[in-house]
Amino acid sequence: MDRQMGCSVAEPVRAARRVRASYEADLGELRAFLPGRVPLDELPPVLEPYLSACAQLPARYPAGNGGVRRWLEREFARDDPGVRNAIPGLSDAERDRLMTALSVLGHTFRWDCVPPAPARFEERHISLPPGLAGPWTALARSCGHPRVGTTWSLHLCNWAMTDRSGGAAYRPEELSADNVRLAHNWLLPPADAHLERFSTSFVLMEAQGAAVLRHLVGAVEALGCHRPDEAVASLEQLHGAMKAMTITFSRNVRRATVDPATWLEMVQPTFPWSAEAEEPGRVEAGPSGSQVGTIQALDAVLGVGGGSSVAQLAKVGRRYMPVPHRRFLQTLDEVGPVVRAVVCRFRCDELTERFNDCIAALASFRSTHQARGAQYLRTGAGTGARASTGLTIGVEDDDPVATFNGAMAARRAETEAASLASVAQSRGPGADLTGCAGMAPAPPGACSRATEQRSWRR
Ligand code: HEM
């Protein structure tokens, strides 16, 4: 085999083709970690009771309004065969809609009211009413994940647009804080607006993620086809899109939009599951940032290591993502090392720098998220409010901010460590050619911007 620096000459071309094919097949026509159409407003009549129960939640769920357990036990006392029979014939959009409604009802049942009673935090087994447990279990099995709310069902499919109806076409770049609303809100004013802004911030982040993915795939293709100048341009665009995504995150989750005390007391508690779902002894977490696809895609292509606890959570998080999204990420995992090898191969400082800029932008997202997350968790200190993500932070944590900061700092350090050495550094005495060891250079003239490369060849 013609091997030059860690991968055969044909391997990058094959990798680029595989990424393009999976991007087009597995991320739908929008090429994003978002539903292909505006989530539906309606379901077939036999399933409508789930939507109308969701609509009643704000009147019942906030503490002092009676809680939802007894009411949902009455409403869904029977595992209706009509409902079960309807599930196999649903379209993908209808399944997503039903899954969101069942997850909203399941999670609000699990906590009964917000703020939850202390006893709820101790519960590890939840006896759902048969009319919720039956269809939710069947649907979760058909989606290939445990019966628990996910980032996909509770955030990324739980929205509507103000200017068009469910099922309508949209473009990710059309979504904004002005036209995206939460489809099912379970809180009353004024807390409902804080839940809406927190949850839709995941949607807006993945909407920005569409541009990130486009340039990421563009860069992989340019590298795979040995077009370094084009790769430099794609990496520059990728860097710009990543910065825009971080700005979106930081604009949508800040004191002025999501009040930290309201978030901690009223918004956050419903999201963790923190109990068994189906498998006895296995406590399921619920939705989490570790199920955000665009960040996982960047980690895979940029070659960020997987040793930290947050990296391990991301691996577990895949289990809760839609199967086609998992396939796309798996493809990126496989081609990531080839991409790095190709960047090394060109020995072109500009290309290496642009690649490293993207790694720095990912580390910068992580710094911003860490600072923001700590601000929200810190609000709980001394108030008795209990925060748990069910993953990094448990209710028994004495110092959730320290736990969070430690885990996030380790992930950021792991991200920064993925940077490649420049050509000059890699030639220095005792240089550690991070990620490039033993790789032969690309053919002369391969990178027109490579001053370093030209002088090195003399
Ligand atoms: C309100 C403030 C927030 C807090 C306190 C917070 C907290 C956390 C925690 C504790 C984790 C570790 C995983 C877990 O235990 O679930 C995490 C991970 C993550 N969160 Fe957040 N989060 C917040 C808001 C957000 C938002 C709005 C987004 C995206 C729109 C987001 C994106 C992520 C991502 C991508 C990860 C994976 C970690 C990484 O790859 O570095 N977070 N977050």
Short mmCIF file of C-alpha atoms and ligand atoms in Angstrom, two decimals:
data_model
loop_
_atom_site.label_atom_id
_atom_site.label_comp_id
_atom_site.label_asym_id
_atom_site.label_seq_id
_atom_site.Cartn_x
_atom_site.Cartn_y
_atom_site.Cartn_z
CA MET A 1 0.00 0.00 0.00
CA ASP A 2 1.19 3.49 -0.81
CA ARG A 3 1.59 4.82 2.74
CA GLN A 4 2.98 8.27 3.35
CA MET A 5 2.54 9.64 6.88
CA GLY A 6 0.10 7.56 8.77
CA CYS A 7 -2.49 7.06 6.05
CA SER A 8 -2.45 5.79 2.49
CA VAL A 9 -2.85 8.35 -0.30
CA ALA A 10 -6.29 6.96 -1.16
CA GLU A 11 -7.53 6.99 2.45
CA PRO A 12 -8.26 10.75 2.70
CA VAL A 13 -10.25 10.64 -0.54
CA ARG A 14 -12.30 7.72 0.75
CA ALA A 15 -12.75 9.47 4.10
CA ALA A 16 -14.02 12.65 2.40
CA ARG A 17 -16.50 10.65 0.32
CA ARG A 18 -17.78 8.78 3.36
CA VAL A 19 -18.28 12.00 5.31
CA ARG A 20 -20.16 13.66 2.43
CA ALA A 21 -22.37 10.58 1.94
CA SER A 22 -23.24 10.30 5.63
CA TYR A 23 -23.77 14.08 5.94
CA GLU A 24 -26.33 13.98 3.13
CA ALA A 25 -28.01 10.72 4.15
CA ASP A 26 -28.02 11.01 7.95
CA LEU A 27 -28.58 14.71 8.66
CA GLY A 28 -31.67 15.05 6.47
CA GLU A 29 -32.31 17.75 3.91
CA LEU A 30 -31.38 20.51 6.36
CA ARG A 31 -27.99 18.89 7.09
CA ALA A 32 -28.35 19.79 10.75
CA PHE A 33 -29.03 18.18 14.12
CA LEU A 34 -32.56 19.53 13.88
CA PRO A 35 -35.90 18.16 12.65
CA GLY A 36 -36.28 18.47 8.86
CA ARG A 37 -39.56 20.44 9.15
CA VAL A 38 -41.11 22.64 11.83
CA PRO A 39 -42.35 20.13 14.47
CA LEU A 40 -45.99 19.13 13.87
CA ASP A 41 -48.86 20.83 15.73
CA GLU A 42 -51.18 17.85 15.46
CA LEU A 43 -51.31 14.07 15.77
CA PRO A 44 -53.84 11.46 14.59
CA PRO A 45 -57.07 11.72 16.72
CA VAL A 46 -56.31 8.63 18.85
CA LEU A 47 -53.10 10.34 20.07
CA GLU A 48 -54.58 13.81 20.60
CA PRO A 49 -55.19 13.20 24.38
CA TYR A 50 -51.40 13.37 24.87
CA LEU A 51 -51.23 16.81 23.28
CA SER A 52 -54.23 18.11 25.21
CA ALA A 53 -52.76 16.80 28.50
CA CYS A 54 -49.54 18.71 27.73
CA ALA A 55 -51.60 21.86 27.21
CA GLN A 56 -53.05 21.50 30.73
CA LEU A 57 -49.67 21.19 32.48
CA PRO A 58 -49.10 24.91 33.25
CA ALA A 59 -52.34 25.02 35.25
CA ARG A 60 -51.41 21.95 37.31
CA TYR A 61 -47.62 21.49 37.49
CA PRO A 62 -46.33 24.51 39.45
CA ALA A 63 -46.31 23.72 43.21
CA GLY A 64 -49.51 24.87 44.89
CA ASN A 65 -51.63 23.83 41.90
CA GLY A 66 -52.06 20.23 43.03
CA GLY A 67 -49.28 18.46 41.11
CA VAL A 68 -49.80 16.21 38.11
CA ARG A 69 -49.35 12.63 39.33
CA ARG A 70 -52.89 11.87 40.48
CA TRP A 71 -54.41 13.61 37.51
CA LEU A 72 -52.19 11.79 34.97
CA GLU A 73 -52.87 8.47 36.74
CA ARG A 74 -56.59 9.06 36.13
CA GLU A 75 -56.19 10.32 32.56
CA PHE A 76 -53.89 7.52 31.42
CA ALA A 77 -55.02 4.62 33.60
CA ARG A 78 -55.29 2.25 30.63
CA ASP A 79 -52.70 1.15 28.05
CA ASP A 80 -55.05 1.72 25.11
CA PRO A 81 -54.57 -0.86 22.30
CA GLY A 82 -55.74 1.80 19.81
CA VAL A 83 -52.76 3.97 20.79
CA ARG A 84 -50.34 1.04 20.59
CA ASN A 85 -51.69 0.05 17.16
CA ALA A 86 -51.27 3.60 15.87
CA ILE A 87 -47.54 3.83 16.69
CA PRO A 88 -46.07 1.58 13.96
CA GLY A 89 -47.85 3.55 11.21
CA LEU A 90 -46.63 7.00 12.29
CA SER A 91 -44.41 9.10 10.04
CA ASP A 92 -41.01 10.16 11.43
CA ALA A 93 -42.34 13.66 12.17
CA GLU A 94 -45.36 12.20 14.01
CA ARG A 95 -43.12 9.90 16.05
CA ASP A 96 -40.97 12.87 17.07
CA ARG A 97 -44.10 14.79 18.04
CA LEU A 98 -45.51 11.95 20.10
CA MET A 99 -42.12 11.28 21.71
CA THR A 100 -41.88 14.92 22.78
CA ALA A 101 -45.40 14.86 24.29
CA LEU A 102 -44.77 11.57 26.12
CA SER A 103 -41.40 12.77 27.40
CA VAL A 104 -42.94 16.02 28.67
CA LEU A 105 -45.73 14.09 30.42
CA GLY A 106 -43.29 11.45 31.73
CA HIS A 107 -40.84 14.00 33.17
CA THR A 108 -43.54 16.16 34.76
CA PHE A 109 -45.10 12.99 36.25
CA ARG A 110 -41.67 11.99 37.59
CA TRP A 111 -41.32 15.24 39.58
CA ASP A 112 -45.10 15.83 40.22
CA CYS A 113 -44.61 19.59 40.64
CA VAL A 114 -41.90 22.28 40.61
CA PRO A 115 -40.10 23.00 42.81
CA PRO A 116 -40.24 19.24 43.54
CA ALA A 117 -40.89 17.91 47.04
CA PRO A 118 -37.64 16.65 48.71
CA ALA A 119 -38.97 13.06 48.64
CA ARG A 120 -38.94 13.07 44.82
CA PHE A 121 -35.14 13.32 44.80
CA GLU A 122 -34.84 10.06 46.73
CA GLU A 123 -37.00 8.07 44.31
CA ARG A 124 -35.24 5.62 42.03
CA HIS A 125 -38.26 3.79 40.65
CA ILE A 126 -41.16 5.65 39.08
CA SER A 127 -44.51 3.86 38.56
CA LEU A 128 -45.82 5.57 35.47
CA PRO A 129 -49.52 5.16 34.64
CA PRO A 130 -50.02 2.35 32.06
CA GLY A 131 -51.31 4.76 29.41
CA LEU A 132 -47.98 6.63 29.53
CA ALA A 133 -45.61 3.73 30.23
CA GLY A 134 -46.94 1.51 27.41
CA PRO A 135 -46.66 3.87 24.43
CA TRP A 136 -43.55 5.63 25.76
CA THR A 137 -41.70 2.32 26.14
CA ALA A 138 -42.80 1.10 22.70
CA LEU A 139 -41.78 4.35 21.03
CA ALA A 140 -38.43 4.55 22.84
CA ARG A 141 -37.64 0.98 21.76
CA SER A 142 -38.39 1.84 18.17
CA CYS A 143 -36.05 4.86 18.49
CA GLY A 144 -33.34 2.60 19.97
CA HIS A 145 -32.89 4.35 23.30
CA PRO A 146 -34.07 3.91 26.91
CA ARG A 147 -37.46 5.31 27.91
CA VAL A 148 -36.36 8.73 29.07
CA GLY A 149 -36.50 12.30 27.78
CA THR A 150 -33.52 13.32 25.65
CA THR A 151 -32.02 16.52 24.26
CA TRP A 152 -33.72 15.58 20.98
CA SER A 153 -37.20 15.01 22.43
CA LEU A 154 -37.29 17.66 25.17
CA HIS A 155 -35.38 20.49 23.47
CA LEU A 156 -34.69 19.99 19.76
CA CYS A 157 -38.22 18.85 18.80
CA ASN A 158 -40.22 20.88 21.33
CA TRP A 159 -40.62 24.13 19.41
CA ALA A 160 -42.81 25.98 16.96
CA MET A 161 -42.35 28.98 14.66
CA THR A 162 -44.47 32.10 15.03
CA ASP A 163 -44.70 32.67 11.27
CA ARG A 164 -45.54 29.18 9.97
CA SER A 165 -47.35 26.06 11.01
CA GLY A 166 -46.15 22.63 12.04
CA GLY A 167 -44.81 20.55 9.15
CA ALA A 168 -43.75 23.65 7.16
CA ALA A 169 -40.33 23.90 5.52
CA TYR A 170 -37.72 26.18 7.11
CA ARG A 171 -34.01 26.89 6.89
CA PRO A 172 -31.82 26.76 10.04
CA GLU A 173 -30.64 30.34 9.38
CA GLU A 174 -34.27 31.53 9.57
CA LEU A 175 -34.59 30.49 13.23
CA SER A 176 -34.14 33.26 15.80
CA ALA A 177 -35.16 34.12 19.34
CA ASP A 178 -37.91 36.26 17.78
CA ASN A 179 -39.68 33.50 15.85
CA VAL A 180 -39.00 30.29 17.82
CA ARG A 181 -41.37 29.44 20.66
CA LEU A 182 -41.60 26.45 22.97
CA ALA A 183 -44.32 24.07 21.75
CA HIS A 184 -45.10 22.57 25.18
CA ASN A 185 -44.43 24.83 28.13
CA TRP A 186 -45.26 23.37 31.55
CA LEU A 187 -44.86 26.55 33.61
CA LEU A 188 -46.98 29.64 34.24
CA PRO A 189 -45.90 33.27 33.74
CA PRO A 190 -43.40 34.64 34.54
CA ALA A 191 -41.32 31.42 34.84
CA ASP A 192 -42.63 30.09 31.50
CA ALA A 193 -40.58 32.65 29.55
CA HIS A 194 -37.38 31.49 31.27
CA LEU A 195 -38.09 27.85 30.45
CA GLU A 196 -38.81 28.86 26.86
CA ARG A 197 -35.59 30.80 26.44
CA PHE A 198 -33.47 28.10 28.07
CA SER A 199 -34.92 25.24 26.03
CA THR A 200 -35.01 27.05 22.69
CA SER A 201 -31.37 28.07 23.17
CA PHE A 202 -30.50 24.45 22.28
CA VAL A 203 -32.51 24.82 19.06
CA LEU A 204 -30.80 28.11 18.19
CA MET A 205 -27.40 26.63 18.97
CA GLU A 206 -28.00 23.70 16.58
CA ALA A 207 -29.38 26.16 14.00
CA GLN A 208 -25.97 27.86 14.07
CA GLY A 209 -24.49 24.39 14.10
CA ALA A 210 -25.77 23.85 10.53
CA ALA A 211 -23.18 26.35 9.19
CA VAL A 212 -20.50 24.79 11.40
CA LEU A 213 -21.24 21.35 9.94
CA ARG A 214 -21.28 22.69 6.37
CA HIS A 215 -17.78 24.16 6.69
CA LEU A 216 -16.52 21.17 8.67
CA VAL A 217 -17.57 18.82 5.89
CA GLY A 218 -16.13 21.30 3.33
CA ALA A 219 -12.78 21.24 5.11
CA VAL A 220 -12.72 17.43 5.27
CA GLU A 221 -13.46 17.26 1.55
CA ALA A 222 -10.83 19.82 0.60
CA LEU A 223 -8.21 18.02 2.70
CA GLY A 224 -9.25 14.63 1.38
CA CYS A 225 -8.95 15.84 -2.21
CA HIS A 226 -5.52 17.43 -1.56
CA ARG A 227 -6.71 21.02 -2.02
CA PRO A 228 -4.96 22.78 0.88
CA ASP A 229 -5.84 26.33 -0.21
CA GLU A 230 -9.50 25.39 -0.26
CA ALA A 231 -9.05 23.67 3.12
CA VAL A 232 -7.56 26.89 4.55
CA ALA A 233 -10.61 28.82 3.29
CA SER A 234 -13.06 26.22 4.70
CA LEU A 235 -11.29 26.25 8.07
CA GLU A 236 -11.51 30.04 8.15
CA GLN A 237 -15.26 29.82 7.50
CA LEU A 238 -15.56 27.07 10.07
CA HIS A 239 -13.82 29.25 12.62
CA GLY A 240 -16.24 32.12 11.90
CA ALA A 241 -19.27 29.82 12.22
CA MET A 242 -17.98 28.42 15.52
CA LYS A 243 -17.56 31.92 16.93
CA ALA A 244 -21.12 32.76 15.85
CA MET A 245 -22.38 29.62 17.60
CA THR A 246 -20.64 30.59 20.85
CA ILE A 247 -22.12 34.10 20.61
CA THR A 248 -25.60 32.55 20.10
CA PHE A 249 -25.11 30.43 23.21
CA SER A 250 -23.93 33.35 25.28
CA ARG A 251 -26.70 35.70 24.07
CA ASN A 252 -29.47 33.24 24.79
CA VAL A 253 -28.42 32.00 28.20
CA ARG A 254 -27.59 35.04 30.32
CA ARG A 255 -29.06 36.79 33.33
CA ALA A 256 -31.25 39.09 31.26
CA THR A 257 -32.91 36.24 29.35
CA VAL A 258 -32.89 33.31 31.79
CA ASP A 259 -32.91 34.40 35.40
CA PRO A 260 -30.51 32.11 37.32
CA ALA A 261 -32.73 31.76 40.42
CA THR A 262 -35.81 30.95 38.31
CA TRP A 263 -33.76 28.50 36.25
CA LEU A 264 -32.54 26.69 39.34
CA GLU A 265 -35.86 26.59 41.15
CA MET A 266 -38.39 26.19 38.33
CA VAL A 267 -36.70 25.29 35.04
CA GLN A 268 -33.85 22.88 35.70
CA PRO A 269 -35.59 20.34 38.00
CA THR A 270 -37.86 18.82 35.33
CA PHE A 271 -35.08 17.86 32.91
CA PRO A 272 -33.12 15.19 34.81
CA TRP A 273 -34.77 11.79 35.12
CA SER A 274 -32.42 10.50 37.83
CA ALA A 275 -34.27 7.23 38.27
CA GLU A 276 -34.49 3.83 36.62
CA ALA A 277 -36.33 3.71 33.34
CA GLU A 278 -36.62 0.13 32.17
CA GLU A 279 -33.40 -1.58 33.21
CA PRO A 280 -33.44 -2.29 36.97
CA GLY A 281 -30.46 -0.75 38.74
CA ARG A 282 -29.56 1.55 35.84
CA VAL A 283 -30.33 5.19 36.66
CA GLU A 284 -31.05 7.20 33.49
CA ALA A 285 -30.07 10.85 33.33
CA GLY A 286 -32.32 12.65 30.82
CA PRO A 287 -31.40 15.41 28.35
CA SER A 288 -27.91 16.86 28.58
CA GLY A 289 -25.46 19.07 26.71
CA SER A 290 -23.46 15.91 26.15
CA GLN A 291 -26.10 15.03 23.51
CA VAL A 292 -25.42 18.21 21.46
CA GLY A 293 -24.40 16.84 18.05
CA THR A 294 -22.43 19.77 16.60
CA ILE A 295 -19.98 19.81 19.52
CA GLN A 296 -19.51 16.06 19.17
CA ALA A 297 -18.88 16.45 15.43
CA LEU A 298 -16.18 19.07 16.08
CA ASP A 299 -14.50 16.90 18.70
CA ALA A 300 -14.40 13.99 16.28
CA VAL A 301 -12.92 15.85 13.29
CA LEU A 302 -10.53 18.05 15.24
CA GLY A 303 -9.23 15.01 17.10
CA VAL A 304 -10.01 16.08 20.67
CA GLY A 305 -9.02 13.29 23.06
CA GLY A 306 -11.57 11.22 24.91
CA GLY A 307 -10.02 10.63 28.33
CA SER A 308 -11.88 13.16 30.50
CA SER A 309 -15.12 12.38 32.31
CA VAL A 310 -17.01 14.86 30.08
CA ALA A 311 -15.66 13.10 26.97
CA GLN A 312 -16.88 9.80 28.36
CA LEU A 313 -20.30 11.34 28.98
CA ALA A 314 -20.43 12.41 25.34
CA LYS A 315 -19.92 8.78 24.32
CA VAL A 316 -22.76 7.70 26.59
CA GLY A 317 -24.82 10.65 25.28
CA ARG A 318 -24.79 9.15 21.78
CA ARG A 319 -27.05 6.38 23.01
CA TYR A 320 -29.84 8.95 23.39
CA MET A 321 -29.46 10.59 19.99
CA PRO A 322 -31.45 9.64 16.86
CA VAL A 323 -29.87 6.66 15.09
CA PRO A 324 -28.93 8.56 11.86
CA HIS A 325 -27.15 11.22 13.97
CA ARG A 326 -25.18 8.51 15.73
CA ARG A 327 -24.20 7.11 12.33
CA PHE A 328 -22.89 10.48 11.15
CA LEU A 329 -20.85 10.95 14.34
CA GLN A 330 -19.49 7.42 14.07
CA THR A 331 -18.32 8.22 10.52
CA LEU A 332 -16.58 11.35 11.80
CA ASP A 333 -14.92 9.36 14.61
CA GLU A 334 -13.48 7.04 12.01
CA VAL A 335 -12.18 9.74 9.65
CA GLY A 336 -10.92 12.17 12.35
CA PRO A 337 -7.43 10.62 12.56
CA VAL A 338 -7.11 10.72 8.75
CA VAL A 339 -8.01 14.43 8.72
CA ARG A 340 -5.30 15.22 11.26
CA ALA A 341 -2.80 13.12 9.34
CA VAL A 342 -3.53 15.08 6.16
CA VAL A 343 -3.13 18.46 7.90
CA CYS A 344 0.24 17.25 9.21
CA ARG A 345 1.23 15.97 5.83
CA PHE A 346 1.04 19.35 4.14
CA ARG A 347 3.50 20.86 6.65
CA CYS A 348 1.94 24.17 5.83
CA ASP A 349 1.94 26.65 8.66
CA GLU A 350 -1.12 28.49 7.48
CA LEU A 351 -3.15 25.29 7.25
CA THR A 352 -1.94 24.16 10.68
CA GLU A 353 -2.74 27.56 12.15
CA ARG A 354 -6.27 27.60 10.73
CA PHE A 355 -6.81 24.05 12.05
CA ASN A 356 -5.55 25.18 15.46
CA ASP A 357 -7.80 28.27 15.33
CA CYS A 358 -10.78 25.92 15.17
CA ILE A 359 -9.49 23.98 18.15
CA ALA A 360 -9.09 27.30 20.01
CA ALA A 361 -12.67 28.25 19.06
CA LEU A 362 -13.93 24.97 20.51
CA ALA A 363 -11.95 25.59 23.71
CA SER A 364 -13.44 29.09 23.78
CA PHE A 365 -17.00 27.69 23.54
CA ARG A 366 -16.10 25.47 26.48
CA SER A 367 -14.75 28.41 28.52
CA THR A 368 -17.90 30.43 27.84
CA HIS A 369 -20.15 27.50 28.73
CA GLN A 370 -18.18 26.84 31.90
CA ALA A 371 -18.37 30.46 33.07
CA ARG A 372 -22.09 30.64 32.28
CA GLY A 373 -22.93 27.25 33.78
CA ALA A 374 -21.06 28.07 37.01
CA GLN A 375 -23.01 31.35 37.27
CA TYR A 376 -26.30 29.42 37.18
CA LEU A 377 -25.20 26.71 39.58
CA ARG A 378 -23.66 29.22 42.01
CA THR A 379 -27.05 30.86 42.49
CA GLY A 380 -28.12 27.79 44.46
CA ALA A 381 -25.40 28.07 47.10
CA GLY A 382 -27.02 28.35 50.52
CA THR A 383 -30.58 28.58 49.14
CA GLY A 384 -31.45 24.92 49.64
CA ALA A 385 -32.30 24.63 45.92
CA ARG A 386 -31.07 21.29 44.61
CA ALA A 387 -29.44 21.03 41.22
CA SER A 388 -28.67 17.76 39.54
CA THR A 389 -27.97 16.96 35.94
CA GLY A 390 -28.04 13.30 36.83
CA LEU A 391 -24.59 13.06 35.20
CA THR A 392 -21.79 15.38 36.27
CA ILE A 393 -23.69 16.80 39.20
CA GLY A 394 -25.66 14.68 41.65
CA VAL A 395 -28.10 15.92 44.30
CA GLU A 396 -25.70 14.68 46.97
CA ASP A 397 -22.95 17.02 45.69
CA ASP A 398 -21.80 19.39 48.46
CA ASP A 399 -20.23 21.77 45.98
CA PRO A 400 -21.82 21.43 42.53
CA VAL A 401 -19.93 24.47 41.19
CA ALA A 402 -16.55 22.92 42.04
CA THR A 403 -17.60 19.58 40.54
CA PHE A 404 -18.77 21.30 37.38
CA ASN A 405 -15.69 23.54 37.10
CA GLY A 406 -13.32 20.61 37.60
CA ALA A 407 -15.00 18.50 34.92
CA MET A 408 -15.26 21.37 32.42
CA ALA A 409 -11.67 22.56 32.96
CA ALA A 410 -10.39 19.04 32.27
CA ARG A 411 -12.36 18.91 29.03
CA ARG A 412 -11.07 22.32 27.98
CA ALA A 413 -7.47 21.26 28.67
CA GLU A 414 -8.04 18.12 26.60
CA THR A 415 -9.36 20.32 23.78
CA GLU A 416 -6.37 22.67 23.84
CA ALA A 417 -4.02 19.67 23.86
CA ALA A 418 -5.37 18.66 20.45
CA SER A 419 -3.51 21.58 18.76
CA LEU A 420 -0.93 20.56 16.17
CA ALA A 421 2.67 21.74 16.31
CA SER A 422 3.71 24.29 13.67
CA VAL A 423 6.35 23.30 11.13
CA ALA A 424 8.96 25.40 12.94
CA GLN A 425 8.09 23.87 16.31
CA SER A 426 8.14 20.39 14.87
CA ARG A 427 11.70 20.90 13.60
CA GLY A 428 13.02 22.37 16.84
CA PRO A 429 15.45 20.43 19.03
CA GLY A 430 13.62 17.74 20.94
CA ALA A 431 10.34 18.87 19.37
CA ASP A 432 7.27 16.83 20.08
CA LEU A 433 5.50 16.60 16.78
CA THR A 434 2.06 16.45 18.35
CA GLY A 435 -0.05 14.22 16.20
CA CYS A 436 2.37 14.40 13.25
CA ALA A 437 5.12 12.00 14.28
CA GLY A 438 6.58 9.93 11.48
CA MET A 439 4.54 11.53 8.72
CA ALA A 440 6.18 12.28 5.40
CA PRO A 441 5.49 15.65 3.74
CA ALA A 442 3.06 16.30 0.92
CA PRO A 443 4.33 16.67 -2.66
CA PRO A 444 6.23 19.93 -3.39
CA GLY A 445 4.00 22.91 -4.11
CA ALA A 446 0.97 21.23 -2.53
CA CYS A 447 0.28 24.30 -0.41
CA SER A 448 0.73 27.63 -2.15
CA ARG A 449 0.65 29.55 1.16
CA ALA A 450 3.39 27.49 2.77
CA THR A 451 6.37 29.81 3.16
CA GLU A 452 7.69 27.62 5.91
CA GLN A 453 7.22 24.60 3.76
CA ARG A 454 9.14 26.14 0.84
CA SER A 455 12.12 27.21 2.93
CA TRP A 456 12.16 23.85 4.62
CA ARG A 457 12.43 22.11 1.26
CA ARG A 458 15.49 24.05 0.12
C1 HEM B 1 -28.01 27.13 32.35
C2 HEM B 1 -26.88 26.79 32.33
C3 HEM B 1 -26.21 25.49 32.04
C4 HEM B 1 -25.61 24.69 32.97
C5 HEM B 1 -25.58 24.87 34.46
C6 HEM B 1 -25.03 23.59 32.24
C7 HEM B 1 -24.39 22.54 32.83
C8 HEM B 1 -23.80 21.51 32.15
C9 HEM B 1 -23.23 20.33 32.75
C10 HEM B 1 -23.23 20.01 34.24
C11 HEM B 1 -22.70 19.58 31.77
C12 HEM B 1 -22.01 18.21 31.90
C13 HEM B 1 -22.96 17.12 31.44
C14 HEM B 1 -24.10 16.91 32.40
O1 HEM B 1 -23.88 16.71 33.60
O2 HEM B 1 -25.26 16.95 31.92
C15 HEM B 1 -22.91 20.29 30.54
C16 HEM B 1 -22.46 19.86 29.34
C17 HEM B 1 -22.69 20.52 28.16
N1 HEM B 1 -23.56 21.57 27.98
FE1 HEM B 1 -24.38 22.69 29.42
N2 HEM B 1 -25.24 23.76 30.91
C18 HEM B 1 -25.98 24.88 30.73
C19 HEM B 1 -26.49 25.36 29.54
C20 HEM B 1 -26.20 24.83 28.30
C21 HEM B 1 -26.78 25.25 27.06
C22 HEM B 1 -27.89 26.29 26.90
C23 HEM B 1 -26.15 24.54 26.08
C24 HEM B 1 -26.35 24.58 24.59
C25 HEM B 1 -27.18 25.29 23.98
C26 HEM B 1 -25.20 23.67 26.70
C27 HEM B 1 -24.35 22.82 26.05
C28 HEM B 1 -23.55 21.89 26.65
C29 HEM B 1 -22.62 21.03 25.96
C30 HEM B 1 -22.31 21.03 24.46
C31 HEM B 1 -22.10 20.18 26.91
C32 HEM B 1 -21.08 19.06 26.67
C33 HEM B 1 -19.78 19.48 27.34
C34 HEM B 1 -18.66 19.69 26.38
O3 HEM B 1 -18.66 19.06 25.32
O4 HEM B 1 -17.76 20.50 26.74
N3 HEM B 1 -25.27 23.86 28.05
N4 HEM B 1 -23.58 21.44 30.80
#
